[in-house]
Amino acid sequence: MQYAPELDGPDLLGWWIWQPNQRGRQRARRPTTSPPLGIRFAFYGRMSTVDFQDRASSCRWQRNYAEDLVAGHGRIVVEFFDEGVSRRAAWPDRPQAARLLTAVADPARGFDAIVVGEYERAFHGQQLEQLTPTLVRHGVQLWLPETYGPVDFDSPRQLALLDLLGVHSQREVSRARHRTTAAMRAQAELQGRHLGGRPPYGYRLVDAGPHPNRAHAAWGRRLHRLEPDPVTAPWVRWIFEQRLARSQRGQHRPRPQRHRRTVPVRRRPGT
């Protein structure tokens, strides 16, 4: 049968769908209803700093990992994301994690499982071990990319993996803190750089040239160093001179003798 716009109307696709196929049966329309929801997930993510991280990009890549993990099993229906919170902070001390814990205890919470995009973004040390009884008591699953799905808290192999991940997360924090402290000390000692904060009394900040990092230099950032302040530095010198002079006078001054105080002894009458 041939399509005629003046008789069949302008909708060519609709006309074709309702035409009988070669076997004489009418083509059925595909259902337009959405697929079943499956498992309802609550996504949790975290970023450490606000000044040096972008909330949108950090949340996006973590959520992408989480969505890839739960694809085919369900979908994320609610999101909890902490900003400017260290991984060392316990879950009750994180604003969004605390909200998530409160929701877990609510029978009408609206989700069945928790999914995270990366273990280290959510847990540190033994935090997951402390959280496990709460999840088990309320029947909430935990999905991790490192376990390729839901965590089986009865599996010795997975429990050993979670312990290893907790130790690795704690070790990463310690190593980062040590590297940062060592680098700052080297910059201050070898380059004389000012590493931030208010200059100490008696000093002021002066320009020290372009930033050695090419990316920072391209952004217009420059180095700063400390030099004596002509207004306050003389007073600092005077303070130390007075302290030194007092110490020298104290060395030649004879040390006063400490006298023991004697207490009179009262005698009994008749003795």
C-alpha positions as a printed NumPy array, in Angstrom:
array([[  0.   ,   0.   ,   0.   ],
       [  1.408,   3.378,  -0.984],
       [  1.475,   6.483,   1.191],
       [ -0.673,   9.428,   0.037],
       [ -0.26 ,  12.641,   2.085],
       [ -3.586,  14.094,   0.996],
       [ -5.407,  10.975,   2.262],
       [ -3.211,   9.592,   5.049],
       [ -2.091,  12.858,   6.627],
       [  1.4  ,  14.353,   7.164],
       [  2.593,  11.741,   9.694],
       [  4.494,   9.287,   7.513],
       [  5.999,   7.394,  10.452],
       [  2.602,   6.946,  12.114],
       [  1.108,   5.715,   8.855],
       [  3.914,   3.17 ,   8.376],
       [  3.551,   1.81 ,  11.927],
       [ -0.11 ,   1.032,  11.434],
       [  0.388,  -0.724,   8.123],
       [  0.178,  -4.557,   8.177],
       [  3.498,  -6.322,   7.706],
       [  4.21 ,  -9.091,   5.223],
       [  2.475, -11.675,   7.411],
       [ -0.661,  -9.591,   7.558],
       [ -0.245,  -8.533,  11.209],
       [ -0.218,  -4.965,  12.354],
       [  3.078,  -3.641,  13.677],
       [  2.854,  -3.095,  17.405],
       [  4.067,   0.105,  18.982],
       [  6.915,  -0.178,  21.453],
       [  5.943,   0.526,  25.046],
       [  6.773,   4.063,  26.125],
       [  6.797,   3.308,  29.858],
       [ 10.127,   3.566,  31.699],
       [ 11.872,   0.355,  32.797],
       [ 11.476,  -0.795,  36.4  ],
       [ 13.463,   1.199,  38.935],
       [ 15.285,  -1.759,  40.497],
       [ 17.486,  -0.992,  43.497],
       [ 17.202,   2.565,  44.777],
       [ 20.646,   3.97 ,  45.556],
       [ 21.817,   6.886,  47.686],
       [ 25.052,   8.325,  46.318],
       [ 27.685,   9.626,  48.744],
       [ 30.708,  11.677,  47.737],
       [ 33.214,  14.021,  49.351],
       [ 35.804,  16.655,  48.473],
       [ 38.502,  17.837,  50.868],
       [ 38.851,  21.528,  50.027],
       [ 36.672,  24.238,  48.552],
       [ 39.408,  26.688,  47.494],
       [ 41.436,  24.24 ,  45.376],
       [ 38.731,  21.903,  44.057],
       [ 35.719,  22.399,  41.829],
       [ 32.541,  21.019,  43.345],
       [ 30.847,  20.287,  40.024],
       [ 33.736,  18.337,  38.47 ],
       [ 34.643,  16.462,  41.664],
       [ 31.064,  15.378,  42.264],
       [ 30.579,  14.509,  38.592],
       [ 33.468,  12.066,  38.244],
       [ 32.624,  10.348,  41.528],
       [ 28.995,  10.01 ,  40.528],
       [ 29.955,   8.727,  37.076],
       [ 31.904,   5.898,  38.684],
       [ 28.953,   5.134,  40.938],
       [ 26.461,   5.16 ,  38.059],
       [ 28.656,   2.813,  36.013],
       [ 28.777,   0.446,  38.977],
       [ 24.995,   0.26 ,  39.504],
       [ 24.063,   0.264,  35.794],
       [ 21.621,  -2.555,  35.139],
       [ 20.862,  -3.012,  38.848],
       [ 19.056,   0.202,  39.688],
       [ 19.499,   3.956,  39.734],
       [ 20.576,   6.769,  42.061],
       [ 17.585,   8.542,  43.583],
       [ 19.225,  10.814,  46.184],
       [ 22.638,  12.434,  46.618],
       [ 24.727,  13.339,  49.661],
       [ 27.966,  15.237,  48.982],
       [ 30.287,  16.755,  51.605],
       [ 32.359,  19.801,  50.646],
       [ 35.512,  20.931,  52.455],
       [ 35.545,  17.909,  54.782],
       [ 38.632,  15.822,  55.54 ],
       [ 38.406,  12.063,  55.186],
       [ 39.738,  11.79 ,  58.735],
       [ 36.487,  13.287,  60.06 ],
       [ 34.097,  10.637,  61.324],
       [ 30.776,  10.244,  59.531],
       [ 28.723,  11.796,  62.364],
       [ 31.009,  14.874,  62.119],
       [ 30.417,  15.337,  58.376],
       [ 27.273,  17.349,  57.565],
       [ 26.044,  15.295,  54.599],
       [ 27.253,  11.952,  55.955],
       [ 25.402,  12.673,  59.191],
       [ 22.236,  13.357,  57.159],
       [ 22.765,  10.065,  55.356],
       [ 23.092,   8.178,  58.65 ],
       [ 19.868,   9.765,  59.878],
       [ 18.14 ,   8.71 ,  56.656],
       [ 19.45 ,   5.149,  57.004],
       [ 17.659,   4.812,  60.345],
       [ 14.381,   6.069,  58.838],
       [ 12.092,   3.214,  57.66 ],
       [ 10.702,   5.557,  54.952],
       [ 14.135,   6.562,  53.701],
       [ 13.368,   6.028,  50.002],
       [ 16.555,   4.098,  49.102],
       [ 17.8  ,   0.539,  49.518],
       [ 21.569,   0.852,  49.222],
       [ 24.471,   3.311,  49.388],
       [ 26.962,   3.649,  46.553],
       [ 30.218,   5.616,  46.462],
       [ 32.517,   6.412,  43.576],
       [ 35.796,   5.705,  45.385],
       [ 36.567,   4.098,  48.728],
       [ 39.071,   6.757,  49.835],
       [ 36.501,   9.511,  49.227],
       [ 34.142,   7.967,  51.751],
       [ 36.188,   6.102,  54.343],
       [ 39.451,   6.362,  56.256],
       [ 41.078,   3.892,  58.603],
       [ 38.426,   1.838,  60.446],
       [ 35.466,   4.091,  59.634],
       [ 33.723,   1.47 ,  57.512],
       [ 34.171,  -1.139,  60.231],
       [ 32.458,   1.242,  62.658],
       [ 29.652,   1.896,  60.165],
       [ 28.972,  -1.764,  59.327],
       [ 26.688,  -2.578,  62.321],
       [ 24.403,   0.351,  61.408],
       [ 24.082,  -0.753,  57.779],
       [ 23.463,  -4.378,  58.709],
       [ 20.915,  -3.495,  61.391],
       [ 18.82 ,  -1.432,  58.985],
       [ 19.292,  -3.72 ,  55.982],
       [ 21.086,  -1.164,  53.761],
       [ 23.616,  -2.457,  51.244],
       [ 26.911,  -0.748,  50.457],
       [ 28.208,  -0.825,  46.885],
       [ 31.876,  -0.108,  46.162],
       [ 33.805,  -0.071,  42.877],
       [ 36.616,  -1.923,  44.64 ],
       [ 34.313,  -4.898,  45.33 ],
       [ 32.596,  -4.673,  41.918],
       [ 29.197,  -4.445,  43.567],
       [ 27.625,  -4.913,  46.993],
       [ 29.888,  -5.551,  49.951],
       [ 29.436,  -8.965,  51.535],
       [ 30.135,  -8.364,  55.209],
       [ 30.151, -12.138,  55.818],
       [ 32.937, -12.797,  53.304],
       [ 36.402, -13.047,  54.908],
       [ 38.006, -12.17 ,  51.577],
       [ 36.052,  -8.94 ,  51.199],
       [ 36.569,  -8.002,  54.838],
       [ 40.319,  -8.447,  54.352],
       [ 40.116,  -6.235,  51.241],
       [ 38.25 ,  -3.535,  53.184],
       [ 40.867,  -3.615,  55.939],
       [ 43.59 ,  -3.205,  53.324],
       [ 41.749,  -0.271,  51.728],
       [ 41.368,   1.386,  55.129],
       [ 45.077,   1.051,  55.877],
       [ 45.952,   2.344,  52.406],
       [ 43.703,   5.379,  52.867],
       [ 45.282,   6.172,  56.227],
       [ 48.78 ,   5.706,  54.796],
       [ 47.978,   8.046,  51.901],
       [ 46.998,  10.815,  54.325],
       [ 50.188,  10.339,  56.354],
       [ 52.396,  10.346,  53.263],
       [ 50.722,  13.459,  51.85 ],
       [ 51.151,  15.291,  55.157],
       [ 54.817,  14.273,  55.386],
       [ 55.571,  15.267,  51.779],
       [ 53.842,  18.614,  52.177],
       [ 55.67 ,  19.445,  55.404],
       [ 59.051,  18.421,  53.974],
       [ 58.511,  20.45 ,  50.791],
       [ 57.45 ,  23.545,  52.745],
       [ 60.501,  23.266,  54.99 ],
       [ 62.807,  22.972,  51.97 ],
       [ 61.202,  25.964,  50.26 ],
       [ 61.608,  28.09 ,  53.368],
       [ 65.197,  27.028,  54.089],
       [ 66.653,  26.884,  50.575],
       [ 64.599,  29.483,  48.722],
       [ 63.639,  31.808,  51.546],
       [ 60.004,  31.67 ,  50.414],
       [ 57.085,  32.857,  52.494],
       [ 54.564,  30.005,  52.662],
       [ 51.494,  31.963,  53.632],
       [ 49.892,  33.511,  56.649],
       [ 50.417,  36.85 ,  58.339],
       [ 54.046,  38.055,  58.434],
       [ 55.564,  37.878,  61.926],
       [ 55.985,  41.122,  63.831],
       [ 59.092,  42.927,  62.617],
       [ 58.835,  41.661,  59.013],
       [ 56.929,  42.54 ,  55.883],
       [ 56.223,  40.781,  52.571],
       [ 58.06 ,  41.845,  49.425],
       [ 57.969,  40.558,  45.858],
       [ 60.44 ,  37.765,  45.11 ],
       [ 59.965,  37.355,  41.376],
       [ 57.837,  35.08 ,  39.194],
       [ 56.573,  31.746,  40.484],
       [ 58.936,  28.835,  39.634],
       [ 55.995,  26.669,  38.584],
       [ 55.208,  27.483,  34.948],
       [ 51.477,  26.984,  35.346],
       [ 51.299,  29.323,  38.352],
       [ 53.529,  31.847,  36.574],
       [ 51.199,  31.775,  33.558],
       [ 48.321,  32.634,  35.896],
       [ 50.267,  35.689,  37.108],
       [ 51.187,  34.348,  40.536],
       [ 54.449,  35.58 ,  42.067],
       [ 56.636,  34.581,  44.966],
       [ 56.928,  36.537,  48.208],
       [ 59.622,  36.637,  50.833],
       [ 60.077,  38.233,  54.236],
       [ 62.323,  41.185,  54.931],
       [ 62.712,  43.367,  58.059],
       [ 60.062,  46.036,  58.387],
       [ 61.759,  49.461,  58.811],
       [ 59.021,  50.553,  61.227],
       [ 58.72 ,  47.548,  63.54 ],
       [ 62.091,  45.787,  63.113],
       [ 63.985,  48.25 ,  65.408],
       [ 61.62 ,  47.431,  68.232],
       [ 62.259,  43.703,  67.771],
       [ 66.006,  44.314,  67.939],
       [ 65.562,  46.422,  71.065],
       [ 63.547,  43.646,  72.755],
       [ 66.243,  41.051,  72.078],
       [ 69.017,  43.436,  73.147],
       [ 67.294,  44.043,  76.448],
       [ 66.827,  40.345,  76.977],
       [ 70.47 ,  39.616,  76.171],
       [ 71.728,  42.401,  78.461],
       [ 69.594,  41.128,  81.31 ],
       [ 70.95 ,  37.616,  80.836],
       [ 74.538,  38.874,  80.881],
       [ 73.958,  40.866,  84.056],
       [ 72.423,  37.833,  85.656],
       [ 75.533,  35.725,  84.98 ],
       [ 77.847,  38.035,  86.985],
       [ 75.422,  38.715,  89.794],
       [ 75.986,  36.407,  92.801],
       [ 73.194,  34.   ,  93.316],
       [ 71.282,  34.791,  96.51 ],
       [ 71.501,  32.192,  99.256],
       [ 68.339,  30.535, 100.25 ],
       [ 67.861,  30.551, 103.999],
       [ 66.042,  27.756, 105.663],
       [ 63.236,  28.956, 107.813],
       [ 63.398,  27.63 , 111.346],
       [ 60.237,  26.921, 113.241],
       [ 60.442,  27.308, 117.067],
       [ 59.638,  24.132, 118.957],
       [ 57.088,  24.471, 121.673],
       [ 57.927,  22.618, 124.845],
       [ 55.399,  21.107, 127.155],
       [ 55.092,  22.646, 130.598],
       [ 57.234,  20.932, 133.142],
       [ 59.822,  19.658, 130.681]])
